[in-house]
Coordinates of C-alpha atoms and ligand atoms in Angstrom, one line a residue:
X28 CA 133.4 28.9 172.8
X29 CA 133.6 30.8 176.1
X30 CA 135.9 33.3 176.7
X31 CA 138.4 30.7 178.6
X32 CA 139.6 29.4 175.0
X33 CA 141.3 31.7 173.0
X34 CA 141.7 29.4 170.3
X35 CA 139.5 26.6 169.2
X36 CA 140.9 23.5 169.5
X37 CA 139.7 22.3 166.1
X38 CA 142.5 25.4 165.1
X39 CA 145.3 25.0 167.8
X40 CA 145.4 21.0 167.9
X41 CA 145.0 20.3 164.3
X42 CA 148.2 19.0 163.1
X43 CA 149.9 21.3 160.7
X44 CA 152.2 20.0 158.3
X45 CA 155.9 21.0 159.8
X46 CA 155.1 20.4 163.2
X47 CA 157.4 18.2 165.7
X48 CA 155.9 15.7 167.9
X49 CA 158.9 16.0 170.0
X50 CA 158.7 20.1 170.3
X51 CA 155.3 19.6 171.9
X52 CA 154.7 20.7 175.2
X53 CA 152.6 17.6 177.0
X54 CA 151.5 19.7 179.8
X55 CA 150.8 22.6 177.8
X56 CA 146.9 23.8 177.6
X57 CA 147.0 25.2 173.8
X58 CA 143.9 27.8 173.1
X59 CA 142.9 27.4 177.0
X60 CA 143.6 29.9 179.5
X61 CA 141.2 28.4 182.6
X62 CA 142.4 26.4 185.0
X63 CA 141.1 22.7 185.8
X64 CA 138.0 23.0 188.0
X65 CA 136.8 25.7 185.6
X66 CA 137.4 23.1 182.8
X67 CA 135.7 20.1 184.5
X68 CA 132.5 23.1 184.9
X69 CA 132.8 23.7 181.2
X70 CA 132.9 20.4 180.1
X71 CA 130.4 18.9 182.2
X72 CA 128.2 21.8 180.6
X73 CA 128.6 20.3 177.2
X74 CA 127.1 17.2 178.2
X75 CA 123.1 18.6 176.7
X76 CA 124.6 20.0 173.8
X77 CA 126.4 16.9 173.2
X78 CA 123.3 14.9 174.1
X79 CA 120.8 16.7 171.6
X80 CA 123.6 16.6 168.6
X81 CA 124.0 12.9 169.0
X82 CA 120.3 12.2 169.7
X83 CA 120.3 14.2 166.2
X84 CA 122.2 11.9 164.6
X85 CA 120.9 8.9 165.6
X86 CA 117.7 10.2 164.2
X87 CA 119.2 11.2 161.6
X88 CA 120.2 7.2 161.1
X89 CA 117.0 5.8 161.7
X90 CA 115.4 8.0 158.9
X91 CA 116.9 6.8 156.2
X92 CA 120.3 9.3 156.6
X93 CA 123.6 8.0 156.0
X94 CA 125.9 10.2 158.1
X95 CA 128.1 8.9 161.1
X96 CA 130.5 9.9 163.5
X97 CA 133.9 7.8 164.0
X98 CA 136.3 9.1 167.0
X99 CA 139.5 7.4 166.4
X100 CA 142.2 7.4 169.7
X101 CA 145.5 6.6 169.9
X102 CA 148.5 7.0 172.6
X103 CA 150.7 5.9 174.3
X104 CA 149.6 3.2 177.6
X105 CA 148.0 5.1 180.3
X106 CA 147.8 8.1 178.0
X107 CA 144.1 8.6 178.7
X108 CA 142.1 7.3 176.2
X109 CA 140.1 4.9 177.9
X110 CA 139.2 7.7 180.4
X111 CA 138.3 9.8 177.2
X112 CA 135.7 6.8 176.5
X113 CA 134.5 7.2 180.2
X114 CA 134.1 10.9 180.7
X115 CA 133.3 12.5 177.2
X116 CA 131.6 9.7 175.0
X117 CA 129.7 9.0 178.4
X118 CA 128.2 12.3 177.8
X119 CA 126.0 10.7 175.2
X120 CA 123.1 8.1 175.5
X121 CA 125.2 4.5 174.7
X122 CA 122.2 3.7 172.9
X123 CA 124.2 5.6 170.4
X124 CA 127.1 4.5 170.8
X125 CA 129.4 1.7 169.5
X126 CA 132.8 1.3 171.2
X127 CA 135.5 -1.1 170.0
X128 CA 139.0 -1.9 171.1
X129 CA 141.9 -3.1 169.0
X130 CA 144.6 -5.1 170.7
X131 CA 146.6 -7.9 169.2
X132 CA 145.3 -9.6 166.2
X133 CA 143.4 -12.9 166.5
X134 CA 144.5 -15.9 164.1
X135 CA 141.2 -15.2 162.3
X136 CA 142.2 -11.2 161.8
X137 CA 145.7 -12.3 161.1
X138 CA 143.7 -14.3 157.8
X139 CA 142.8 -11.0 156.5
X140 CA 144.1 -7.6 155.8
X141 CA 144.8 -5.1 158.4
X142 CA 141.4 -3.1 157.5
X143 CA 139.1 -6.5 157.8
X144 CA 138.9 -5.9 161.2
X145 CA 138.4 -2.5 160.7
X146 CA 135.4 -2.3 158.3
X147 CA 133.5 -4.5 160.4
X148 CA 133.4 -2.5 163.3
X149 CA 132.7 0.9 161.3
X150 CA 129.7 2.4 163.2
X151 CA 126.1 2.1 160.7
X152 CA 124.3 5.2 160.0
X153 CA 123.1 7.3 163.0
X154 CA 126.1 5.7 165.2
X155 CA 128.9 7.3 166.9
X156 CA 131.8 4.9 166.5
X157 CA 134.9 5.2 169.0
X158 CA 138.2 3.2 168.2
X159 CA 140.5 2.8 171.5
X160 CA 143.3 2.2 169.2
X161 CA 142.6 1.3 165.2
X162 CA 144.5 0.5 161.9
X163 CA 147.2 3.0 163.4
X164 CA 148.7 0.1 165.4
X165 CA 149.5 -1.6 161.9
X166 CA 151.8 1.8 161.3
X167 CA 153.2 1.9 165.2
X168 CA 153.6 -1.4 167.2
X169 CA 153.8 -3.6 163.8
X170 CA 156.7 -1.5 163.0
X171 CA 158.4 -0.8 166.1
X172 CA 158.0 -4.5 166.8
X173 CA 159.4 -5.1 163.4
X174 CA 156.2 -7.3 163.2
X175 CA 156.2 -7.0 159.2
X176 CA 158.9 -6.6 156.6
X177 CA 159.3 -2.3 156.4
X178 CA 157.8 -2.5 152.8
X179 CA 154.6 -3.7 154.1
X180 CA 153.9 -1.3 156.9
X181 CA 155.1 1.7 154.8
X182 CA 152.3 0.7 152.4
X183 CA 149.8 1.1 154.6
X184 CA 149.5 4.7 154.6
X185 CA 148.6 5.2 151.2
X186 CA 146.3 2.4 152.1
X187 CA 144.8 4.1 155.2
X188 CA 144.5 7.2 153.5
X189 CA 142.3 5.4 150.2
X190 CA 140.1 3.2 153.0
X191 CA 139.0 7.1 154.9
X192 CA 138.9 8.8 152.0
X193 CA 135.9 6.2 150.9
X194 CA 134.5 6.0 154.4
X195 CA 134.1 9.9 154.2
X196 CA 132.8 9.7 151.1
X197 CA 130.4 6.9 152.2
X198 CA 129.3 9.7 154.9
X199 CA 131.1 8.8 157.9
X200 CA 132.5 11.9 159.7
X201 CA 136.2 11.0 160.8
X202 CA 138.2 12.7 164.0
X203 CA 141.5 11.5 164.8
X204 CA 143.0 12.0 168.6
X205 CA 146.2 11.0 169.0
X206 CA 147.0 11.5 173.1
X207 CA 150.5 13.1 173.7
X208 CA 152.3 12.1 177.3
X209 CA 155.7 12.4 178.4
X210 CA 157.3 9.5 179.7
X211 CA 157.8 11.3 183.2
X212 CA 153.9 11.2 183.2
X213 CA 153.5 8.1 182.0
X214 CA 155.8 6.4 184.8
X215 CA 154.0 8.3 187.4
X216 CA 150.9 6.9 186.6
X217 CA 152.3 3.5 186.0
X218 CA 153.8 3.7 189.8
X219 CA 150.5 4.8 190.8
X220 CA 148.6 1.9 189.4
X221 CA 151.2 -0.4 191.3
X222 CA 150.3 1.8 194.7
X223 CA 146.6 0.7 193.9
X224 CA 145.6 -2.9 194.4
X225 CA 141.9 -2.0 192.7
X226 CA 144.3 -0.7 189.7
X227 CA 146.4 -3.9 189.5
X228 CA 144.2 -5.8 186.8
X229 CA 145.1 -2.8 184.5
X230 CA 149.1 -3.1 184.7
X231 CA 150.7 -5.2 182.5
X232 CA 154.1 -5.8 182.7
X233 CA 154.6 -6.3 179.2
X234 CA 153.7 -2.7 178.7
X235 CA 157.5 -1.5 179.8
X236 CA 158.5 -3.0 176.4
X237 CA 156.6 -0.4 174.5
X238 CA 158.0 2.1 177.4
X239 CA 161.6 0.7 176.8
X240 CA 161.0 2.3 172.9
X241 CA 159.6 5.6 173.6
X242 CA 162.1 7.2 170.7
X243 CA 161.0 4.8 168.4
X244 CA 157.4 5.1 168.8
X245 CA 158.0 8.7 169.0
X246 CA 159.4 8.4 165.3
X247 CA 156.3 6.4 163.9
X248 CA 153.9 8.7 165.3
X249 CA 155.9 11.5 163.8
X250 CA 155.6 9.9 160.7
X251 CA 151.9 8.9 161.1
X252 CA 150.7 12.1 162.0
X253 CA 152.7 13.2 158.5
X254 CA 151.4 11.0 156.2
X255 CA 147.9 10.5 157.5
X256 CA 146.2 14.0 158.6
X257 CA 144.2 14.8 155.4
X258 CA 141.7 16.9 155.1
X259 CA 138.7 14.4 155.2
X260 CA 140.4 12.5 158.4
X261 CA 142.5 14.9 160.1
X262 CA 144.7 14.0 162.9
X263 CA 144.3 16.5 166.6
X264 CA 147.2 16.0 168.7
X265 CA 146.1 16.5 172.3
X266 CA 148.6 17.5 175.4
X267 CA 147.4 15.0 177.8
X268 CA 149.8 15.4 180.7
X269 CA 146.7 16.9 182.4
X270 CA 143.9 15.0 182.2
X271 CA 141.3 17.4 182.7
X272 CA 142.4 19.6 179.4
X273 CA 142.6 16.0 177.1
X274 CA 139.0 15.4 178.1
X275 CA 137.7 19.3 177.8
X276 CA 139.4 19.2 174.3
X277 CA 137.8 16.3 172.7
X278 CA 134.6 16.9 174.4
X279 CA 134.9 20.3 172.3
X280 CA 136.5 18.7 169.1
X281 CA 133.3 15.7 169.1
X282 CA 130.8 18.8 169.7
X283 CA 132.5 20.6 166.8
X284 CA 132.6 17.5 164.5
X285 CA 128.3 16.8 165.7
X286 CA 127.6 20.3 164.8
X287 CA 129.8 20.4 161.7
X288 CA 127.1 17.5 160.7
X289 CA 124.5 20.5 160.4
X290 CA 121.7 17.9 161.1
X291 CA 117.9 18.7 161.5
X292 CA 115.4 16.8 163.5
X293 CA 113.4 14.6 160.7
X294 CA 110.1 15.9 159.8
X295 CA 107.4 13.6 160.7
X296 CA 106.1 11.6 157.9
X297 CA 102.4 11.5 159.2
X298 CA 100.2 14.6 160.0
X299 CA 101.2 15.9 163.5
X300 CA 97.5 17.4 164.4
X301 CA 95.5 14.6 163.1
X302 CA 97.6 12.7 165.2
X303 CA 96.6 14.6 168.0
X304 CA 93.1 14.6 167.5
X305 CA 93.1 10.8 167.2
X306 CA 94.9 10.7 170.9
X307 CA 92.9 13.1 172.4
X308 CA 89.6 12.6 170.7
X309 CA 89.1 16.2 169.7
Ligands
ATP465 P1 145.0 -0.4 176.5 O1 146.6 -1.0 176.1 O2 144.9 0.0 175.4 O3 144.5 0.2 177.6 P2 144.8 -3.4 177.0 O4 145.6 -3.1 177.9 O5 143.2 -3.6 177.5 O6 144.2 -2.3 176.0 P3 144.4 -4.7 174.7 O7 143.4 -3.7 174.4 O8 144.1 -6.1 175.0 O9 145.2 -4.2 175.9 O10 145.7 -4.8 173.5 C1 146.7 -3.2 173.3 C2 147.8 -3.8 172.8 O11 147.6 -4.6 171.3 C3 148.5 -3.0 173.1 O12 149.8 -3.3 173.2 C4 148.4 -2.9 171.2 O13 149.7 -2.3 170.8 C5 148.8 -4.0 170.3 N1 148.2 -4.0 169.4 C6 146.7 -3.6 168.8 N2 147.3 -3.6 167.0 C7 147.9 -4.6 167.0 C8 148.4 -4.6 165.6 N3 147.5 -5.0 164.7 N4 149.4 -5.8 165.6 C9 150.0 -6.1 167.0 N5 149.7 -5.8 168.4 C10 148.4 -5.1 168.1

């Protein structure tokens, strides 16, 4: 921790029972007193540490360890999920990362239960898995768009908690991040996509539908946070109107999680000195 942080984001951003999403200031920077420039420098300074920690995880997986990390990203369109993948996850060796986005289920996926496609995408031991959207869509878009009867999506909260407890017990450390933006900030980001021809491919007219139902989505997010933030898989709600803060906060959360695994470099299973002599002819 540096002086600019007054409270670690693992504490200040962790969702607590009774928290209200509608009371969150999405432009705020909880626990951080620095400015944008300093935040960028601070995040860049995490690169070596993050790389080292991720390589320990990878080495652990290669030597029979069972631990892995799963970063789940949720948020409204333009909330910056892709930017987290590029600017935070992008700081570590891509060979140790498995990124997966979840869109509308394919006919094959629809033929199975909602966790089927999720199970198939879980990180193997030693890997950092990243989900850009996830099984939480099944209590968000599915609820708001009434894609399933209420009894069906309501059952998902318990199913998700049981699923996450199961994978946590098997060795996966789960970090869930909701990037919270305001409708005003989203409007600005959507307009700026229209203003820039090189961003038109990222603009989907269908996204306006979710925007029109902002209040319903917020209610769905509120209940998701209330029902599924558990000790083994807590939610962190990151104010994300300032991209630089969201990226800094998530890089701290990731570092905190990897460090918490407390992984040592695997010991050599050969005689190091003998190998040195063989190599150098000494
Ligand atoms: P993003 O909007 O996340 O940047 P994108 O625009 O590239 O991604 P896709 O990844 O193809 O779009 O799909 C995202 C869309 O799929 C979102 O609108 C999301 O709500 C929807 N989606 C995801 N999971 C489900 C689900 N289980 N049922 C219905 N729709 C879903």
